[in-house]
Amino acid sequence: MAIEKTTDAVVLVGGQGTRLRPLTLSAPKPMLPTAGLPFLQHLLARIGAAGITHVVLGTSFKAEVFEEYFGDGSKLGLEIDYVTETEPLGTGGGIRNVLPKLRGDHAMVFNGDVLGGTDLGAILDTHRNRDADVTLHLVRVGDPRAFGCVPTDADGRVTAFLEKTQDPPTDQINAGCYVFKREIIERIPEGRPVSVEREVFPSLLAEDARVYGHVDSSYWRDMGTPEDFVRGSADLVRGIAPSPALDGPRGESLVHPGAGVAPGALLIGGTVVGRGAEVGAGARLDGAVLFDGAVVEAGATVERSIIGFGARIGPRALVRDAVIGDGADIGARCELLRGARVWPGVTLPDGGVRFSTDV
Ligand code: GTP
């Protein structure tokens, strides 16, 4: 039987997403709108396209939101089960916790915040051909220093798990997608927090388990920070990142139904304008992500920033590399630059925050 048919997908979506606050105060990270869909929907579409039909979501933080949106999964051609941790069990504990729902001999486990373009079927083939206990998707990146590196030997067998280092011995990093034999999941300690990266994988290596890497150079982005979220969203809009959940041609911007864009507004760099959002005349949006109902007034500039649900950017304001929380109100001519995060509902008066001295 094809390995896809005896493989469940497990998606870990229980994290708090602290690095994306304040957006993750109201929605879990995998549900944040990305090119018009909850981020997780892009991943679920890839899982379905690979021929896996049974998906278990390991939830914790804001668990109810997932089931409310995806239900039994039938609209996506999937069968979705939910397992909720009352106390977060970490990435390894989360995998162990879904064991009662697994039906097959293997489970393909995903971090729920990775935007990827790899061929999932090819990872399953590697797993089967090597008769591996665990197969990890490893992706080659230009600068591996910010990630855990995973070297492999000539046969593709994993030799070590290395923490972030300034001098990485390989450009292969852990891409947050693994195939486990069911027996290996059964051996993860139950009922306590366990990290798959720091505990499960190192102990498997120590006992000489068959841990293999499937290495490629596919599209890959961890959407955990505002900078990556903005880039990943823009890549989806422009077609640089693949997603079977999006159809039709892709371009420099994506404007959703019910949004209003005034003549003379410039939308470039993979900008997304959410449902019911408004963009005023002469506004310049470059790589901007406007959630539903957000408003950017005339002459304002928004670059590489996320504007939360119903937030308003006043006339001639400048928002660059920043995150604006839901319902915040940024006054005219304010300037919010790199790293600024405005909490939901906060009002900044006209001209109230500036980096320059002109009035
Ligand atoms: P930060 O707080 O910003 O680091 O984000 P995070 O909480 O999502 O953590 P991280 O990015 O390291 O998590 C990687 C993936 O594992 C994400 O998809 C998380 O939703 C998921 N995850 C993290 N911790 C847990 C957990 O305790 N339980 C479950 N079920 N999933 C988790």
Coordinates of C-alpha atoms and ligand atoms in Angstrom, one line a residue:
M1 CA 0.0 0.0 0.0
A2 CA 1.2 3.5 -0.7
I3 CA 2.8 5.0 2.4
E4 CA 0.6 8.1 2.2
K5 CA -2.4 5.8 2.9
T6 CA -0.9 4.5 6.2
T7 CA 0.4 7.9 7.3
D8 CA -1.4 10.4 9.5
A9 CA -0.5 14.1 9.5
V10 CA 0.0 15.7 12.8
V11 CA 0.2 19.5 13.0
L12 CA 1.4 21.2 16.1
V13 CA -0.5 24.4 16.6
G14 CA -0.5 24.8 20.4
G15 CA 2.2 27.5 20.8
Q16 CA 1.5 31.0 22.2
G17 CA 3.2 32.8 19.3
T18 CA 4.8 35.3 21.7
R19 CA 7.1 36.7 19.0
L20 CA 4.0 37.8 17.0
R21 CA 2.3 39.6 19.8
P22 CA 0.1 41.6 19.9
L23 CA -1.5 39.9 16.9
T24 CA -1.5 36.5 18.7
L25 CA -3.3 38.0 21.7
S26 CA -6.6 37.6 19.8
A27 CA -5.8 34.7 17.4
P28 CA -3.4 31.8 17.5
K29 CA -0.5 32.2 15.1
P30 CA -1.6 29.4 12.6
M31 CA -4.9 31.2 12.2
L32 CA -3.6 34.6 11.3
P33 CA -4.7 35.6 7.8
T34 CA -2.0 35.0 5.2
A35 CA -2.8 35.9 1.6
G36 CA -6.5 35.9 2.7
L37 CA -6.6 32.5 4.4
P38 CA -5.7 31.3 7.9
F39 CA -2.1 30.4 7.6
L40 CA -2.8 26.8 8.6
Q41 CA -5.1 26.4 5.5
H42 CA -2.1 26.6 3.2
L43 CA -0.4 23.8 5.1
L44 CA -3.5 21.7 5.2
A45 CA -3.9 22.1 1.4
R46 CA -0.4 20.8 0.9
I47 CA -1.0 17.8 3.1
G48 CA -4.2 17.0 1.2
A49 CA -2.4 17.4 -2.1
A50 CA 0.2 14.9 -1.0
G51 CA -2.5 12.3 -0.6
I52 CA -2.7 12.3 3.3
T53 CA -6.3 12.6 4.3
H54 CA -6.3 12.1 8.1
V55 CA -5.0 15.1 10.1
V56 CA -4.7 15.5 13.8
L57 CA -4.2 19.0 15.2
G58 CA -2.4 19.2 18.5
T59 CA -3.8 22.3 20.1
S60 CA -3.4 24.1 23.4
F61 CA -3.4 27.9 23.3
K62 CA -6.8 29.2 22.0
A63 CA -7.7 25.6 21.1
E64 CA -11.4 26.2 20.3
V65 CA -10.6 28.6 17.4
F66 CA -9.3 25.8 15.2
E67 CA -12.3 23.5 15.4
E68 CA -14.7 26.5 15.0
Y69 CA -13.1 27.3 11.7
F70 CA -12.1 23.9 10.2
G71 CA -14.7 21.6 11.8
D72 CA -14.4 18.0 10.6
G73 CA -12.2 19.1 7.7
S74 CA -14.6 17.8 5.1
K75 CA -14.8 21.1 3.2
L76 CA -11.0 20.7 2.6
G77 CA -11.4 17.0 1.7
L78 CA -9.7 16.0 5.0
E79 CA -10.7 14.3 8.2
I80 CA -9.5 16.5 11.0
D81 CA -9.3 15.4 14.6
Y82 CA -8.4 17.6 17.5
V83 CA -6.4 16.8 20.7
T84 CA -6.1 19.6 23.2
E85 CA -3.4 19.9 25.9
T86 CA -4.7 21.6 29.0
E87 CA -1.1 22.4 29.9
P88 CA 1.2 22.9 26.9
L89 CA 3.4 19.8 26.5
G90 CA 5.9 21.2 24.1
T91 CA 6.7 19.9 20.6
G92 CA 7.5 16.3 21.7
G93 CA 4.8 16.1 24.3
G94 CA 2.3 17.4 21.8
I95 CA 3.2 14.5 19.4
R96 CA 2.9 11.9 22.2
N97 CA -0.4 13.3 23.2
V98 CA -2.1 12.7 19.9
L99 CA -1.1 9.0 19.8
P100 CA -4.6 7.7 20.6
K101 CA -5.9 9.4 17.5
L102 CA -3.3 8.0 15.1
R103 CA -4.5 5.3 12.8
G104 CA -1.5 4.4 10.6
D105 CA 2.0 3.0 11.0
H106 CA 3.6 6.4 10.4
A107 CA 2.9 10.0 11.2
M108 CA 4.1 13.1 9.3
V109 CA 4.5 15.8 11.9
F110 CA 4.5 19.5 11.0
N111 CA 5.3 22.6 13.0
G112 CA 2.1 24.7 12.3
D113 CA 4.0 27.8 11.4
V114 CA 6.2 26.8 8.5
L115 CA 5.5 28.0 5.0
G116 CA 7.1 25.5 2.7
G117 CA 7.2 24.2 -0.8
T118 CA 8.9 20.9 -0.4
D119 CA 7.6 17.7 -2.0
L120 CA 6.0 15.9 0.9
G121 CA 5.7 12.7 -1.1
A122 CA 9.5 12.7 -1.6
I123 CA 10.1 12.9 2.2
L124 CA 7.8 9.9 2.7
D125 CA 9.7 8.0 0.0
T126 CA 13.0 8.7 1.8
H127 CA 11.4 7.5 5.0
R128 CA 10.3 4.2 3.4
N129 CA 13.4 3.6 1.3
R130 CA 15.6 4.0 4.3
D131 CA 13.3 2.0 6.6
A132 CA 13.9 4.9 9.0
D133 CA 12.6 5.3 12.5
V134 CA 12.4 9.0 11.9
T135 CA 13.0 11.1 8.8
L136 CA 13.6 14.8 9.1
H137 CA 13.1 17.3 6.4
L138 CA 16.3 19.3 6.3
V139 CA 16.4 22.4 4.1
R140 CA 19.5 24.2 2.9
V141 CA 19.5 27.9 3.7
G142 CA 21.9 30.8 2.8
D143 CA 22.6 31.7 6.4
P144 CA 22.2 28.8 8.8
R145 CA 23.5 30.7 11.9
A146 CA 20.0 31.5 13.2
F147 CA 18.9 27.9 13.1
G148 CA 19.6 24.4 14.6
C149 CA 21.9 22.6 12.1
V150 CA 21.6 18.9 11.3
P151 CA 24.6 17.3 9.6
T152 CA 24.1 14.0 7.8
D153 CA 26.6 11.3 6.7
A154 CA 27.1 10.1 3.1
D155 CA 24.2 7.8 3.5
G156 CA 21.8 10.5 4.6
R157 CA 21.9 9.4 8.3
V158 CA 21.7 12.2 10.8
T159 CA 24.9 12.5 12.8
A160 CA 24.1 15.3 15.3
F161 CA 21.7 18.0 16.4
L162 CA 23.5 21.3 16.9
E163 CA 22.2 24.4 18.6
K164 CA 22.5 27.8 16.8
T165 CA 26.2 28.5 16.2
Q166 CA 28.2 31.3 14.6
D167 CA 30.2 28.7 12.8
P168 CA 27.8 26.1 11.5
P169 CA 29.3 22.9 9.9
T170 CA 26.5 22.5 7.4
D171 CA 23.9 24.6 5.7
Q172 CA 21.2 22.0 6.4
I173 CA 18.7 23.1 9.0
N174 CA 15.8 21.4 10.8
A175 CA 12.7 22.4 8.7
G176 CA 10.2 21.4 11.3
C177 CA 8.7 18.5 9.4
Y178 CA 9.3 14.9 10.5
V179 CA 8.0 11.4 9.7
F180 CA 7.9 9.1 12.7
K181 CA 7.3 5.4 12.9
R182 CA 4.4 4.9 15.3
E183 CA 6.6 2.9 17.7
I184 CA 8.9 5.8 18.2
I185 CA 6.0 8.1 19.2
E186 CA 4.9 5.4 21.7
R187 CA 8.3 5.7 23.4
I188 CA 8.1 9.5 24.0
P189 CA 7.4 10.1 27.7
E190 CA 3.8 10.7 28.4
G191 CA 2.1 13.4 30.5
R192 CA 4.9 15.9 30.8
P193 CA 6.5 18.6 28.6
V194 CA 9.0 17.2 26.1
S195 CA 10.9 19.1 23.4
V196 CA 11.3 17.1 20.2
E197 CA 14.4 19.0 19.2
R198 CA 16.2 19.0 22.6
E199 CA 15.1 15.7 24.1
V200 CA 13.5 13.2 21.6
F201 CA 16.0 13.6 18.7
P202 CA 19.2 13.6 20.8
S203 CA 18.1 10.5 22.7
L204 CA 17.2 8.7 19.5
L205 CA 20.7 9.5 18.2
A206 CA 22.3 8.4 21.5
E207 CA 20.6 5.0 21.2
D208 CA 21.6 4.6 17.5
A209 CA 18.1 4.7 16.1
R210 CA 17.6 5.0 12.3
V211 CA 17.3 8.8 12.0
Y212 CA 17.6 10.1 8.4
G213 CA 17.5 13.4 6.7
H214 CA 15.7 14.3 3.6
V215 CA 17.6 17.3 2.3
D216 CA 16.5 19.8 -0.3
S217 CA 16.6 23.5 -1.2
S218 CA 12.8 24.0 -1.4
Y219 CA 11.0 27.2 -0.4
W220 CA 11.0 27.4 3.4
R221 CA 10.1 30.1 5.9
D222 CA 9.4 29.9 9.6
M223 CA 6.6 32.5 10.0
G224 CA 7.3 33.1 13.7
T225 CA 8.4 36.7 13.6
P226 CA 6.7 39.8 12.1
E227 CA 9.5 40.2 9.6
D228 CA 9.1 36.6 8.4
F229 CA 5.3 36.8 8.5
V230 CA 5.4 39.8 6.2
R231 CA 7.9 38.2 3.8
G232 CA 6.0 34.9 3.7
S233 CA 2.7 36.6 3.1
A234 CA 4.2 38.7 0.2
D235 CA 5.8 35.5 -1.2
L236 CA 2.4 33.8 -1.3
V237 CA 0.9 36.8 -3.0
R238 CA 3.6 37.0 -5.6
G239 CA 3.7 33.3 -6.3
I240 CA 7.2 32.9 -4.9
A241 CA 5.8 30.6 -2.2
P242 CA 3.6 27.8 -3.5
S243 CA 0.2 27.1 -2.0
P244 CA -2.4 24.7 -3.5
A245 CA -5.0 26.7 -1.5
L246 CA -4.6 29.8 -3.7
D247 CA -5.8 29.7 -7.3
G248 CA -5.6 32.2 -10.1
P249 CA -2.7 34.3 -11.2
R250 CA -0.6 36.1 -8.5
G251 CA 0.8 39.5 -8.7
E252 CA 2.1 42.5 -6.8
S253 CA -0.9 42.8 -4.6
L254 CA -4.1 40.9 -3.5
V255 CA -7.2 42.9 -2.8
H256 CA -10.1 41.0 -1.2
P257 CA -13.8 41.4 -1.9
G258 CA -15.4 44.3 -0.2
A259 CA -12.2 46.2 0.2
G260 CA -12.0 49.8 -1.2
V261 CA -8.8 51.1 -2.9
A262 CA -9.0 54.8 -3.9
P263 CA -7.6 55.8 -7.3
G264 CA -3.9 56.8 -7.0
A265 CA -3.1 54.4 -4.2
L266 CA 0.0 52.4 -4.9
L267 CA 0.0 48.7 -3.9
I268 CA 3.2 46.8 -4.5
G269 CA 5.6 44.3 -2.9
G270 CA 3.0 41.5 -2.3
T271 CA 0.6 43.8 -0.4
V272 CA -2.6 42.2 0.9
V273 CA -5.8 44.2 1.5
G274 CA -8.2 42.3 3.7
R275 CA -12.0 42.1 3.4
G276 CA -13.7 45.4 4.0
A277 CA -10.4 47.2 4.4
E278 CA -10.0 50.7 2.9
V279 CA -7.0 52.4 1.3
G280 CA -7.1 56.2 0.7
A281 CA -5.9 58.2 -2.3
G282 CA -2.2 58.5 -2.7
A283 CA -1.4 55.9 0.0
R284 CA 1.6 53.8 -0.6
L285 CA 1.6 50.2 0.5
D286 CA 4.7 48.1 -0.1
G287 CA 4.7 44.6 1.3
A288 CA 1.9 45.6 3.7
V289 CA -0.5 43.1 5.3
L290 CA -3.9 44.7 6.1
F291 CA -6.2 42.4 8.0
D292 CA -9.9 42.6 7.5
G293 CA -11.4 46.0 8.2
A294 CA -8.1 47.9 8.5
V295 CA -8.0 51.5 7.1
V296 CA -5.0 53.3 5.6
E297 CA -5.9 56.9 5.1
A298 CA -4.9 59.2 2.2
G299 CA -1.2 59.8 1.7
A300 CA -0.1 57.3 4.4
T301 CA 2.8 54.9 3.8
V302 CA 2.9 51.3 5.1
E303 CA 6.0 49.3 4.4
R304 CA 6.6 45.6 5.4
S305 CA 4.1 45.9 8.3
I306 CA 1.1 44.2 9.6
I307 CA -2.1 46.2 10.3
G308 CA -4.4 44.3 12.6
F309 CA -8.2 43.8 12.3
G310 CA -10.0 47.2 12.1
A311 CA -6.9 49.3 12.9
R312 CA -6.6 52.7 11.3
I313 CA -3.5 54.5 10.0
G314 CA -4.1 58.2 9.8
P315 CA -3.4 60.5 6.8
R316 CA 0.3 60.9 5.9
A317 CA 1.4 58.6 8.7
L318 CA 4.4 56.4 8.1
V319 CA 4.5 52.7 9.3
R320 CA 7.6 50.8 8.4
D321 CA 8.6 47.3 9.7
A322 CA 6.1 47.6 12.5
V323 CA 3.1 45.7 13.9
I324 CA -0.2 47.5 14.6
G325 CA -2.6 45.7 16.9
D326 CA -6.3 45.1 16.2
G327 CA -8.4 48.3 16.5
A328 CA -5.4 50.6 17.2
D329 CA -5.8 54.1 15.9
I330 CA -2.6 55.8 14.6
G331 CA -3.0 59.6 14.2
A332 CA -2.1 61.6 11.2
R333 CA 1.6 62.1 10.5
C334 CA 2.8 59.7 13.1
E335 CA 5.9 57.7 12.3
L336 CA 6.3 54.2 13.5
L337 CA 9.5 52.5 12.5
R338 CA 11.5 49.3 12.8
G339 CA 10.3 47.0 15.6
A340 CA 7.4 49.2 16.8
R341 CA 4.5 47.3 18.1
V342 CA 1.3 49.1 19.0
W343 CA -1.1 47.2 21.3
P344 CA -4.7 46.6 20.4
G345 CA -7.1 49.5 20.8
V346 CA -4.3 52.1 21.6
T347 CA -4.9 55.5 20.1
L348 CA -1.9 57.7 19.1
P349 CA -2.9 61.3 18.6
D350 CA -2.2 63.2 15.3
G351 CA 1.6 63.8 15.1
G352 CA 2.0 62.1 18.5
V353 CA 5.0 59.8 17.7
R354 CA 7.7 61.2 15.4
F355 CA 11.3 60.4 14.5
S356 CA 11.9 63.7 12.8
T357 CA 11.6 67.3 14.1
D358 CA 9.6 69.0 11.3
V359 CA 6.0 69.8 12.2
Ligands
GTP1 P1 6.9 31.8 20.0 O1 6.2 31.9 21.4 O2 6.9 33.1 19.3 O3 8.2 31.2 20.1 O4 6.0 30.8 19.1 P2 5.4 29.4 19.4 O5 4.7 29.4 20.7 O6 4.5 29.0 18.2 O7 6.7 28.4 19.5 P3 7.5 27.8 18.3 O8 7.5 28.7 17.1 O9 8.8 27.3 18.8 O10 6.6 26.5 18.0 C1 6.8 25.7 16.8 C2 5.5 25.1 16.5 O11 5.1 24.2 17.5 C3 4.3 26.0 16.3 O12 3.5 25.6 15.3 C4 3.6 25.9 17.7 O13 2.2 26.2 17.5 C5 3.9 24.5 18.1 N1 4.0 24.4 19.6 C6 4.9 25.0 20.4 N2 4.7 24.6 21.6 C7 3.7 23.7 21.6 C8 3.0 23.0 22.7 O14 3.3 23.0 23.9 N3 2.0 22.1 22.3 C9 1.6 22.0 21.0 N4 0.6 21.2 20.7 N5 2.2 22.8 20.0 C10 3.2 23.6 20.3

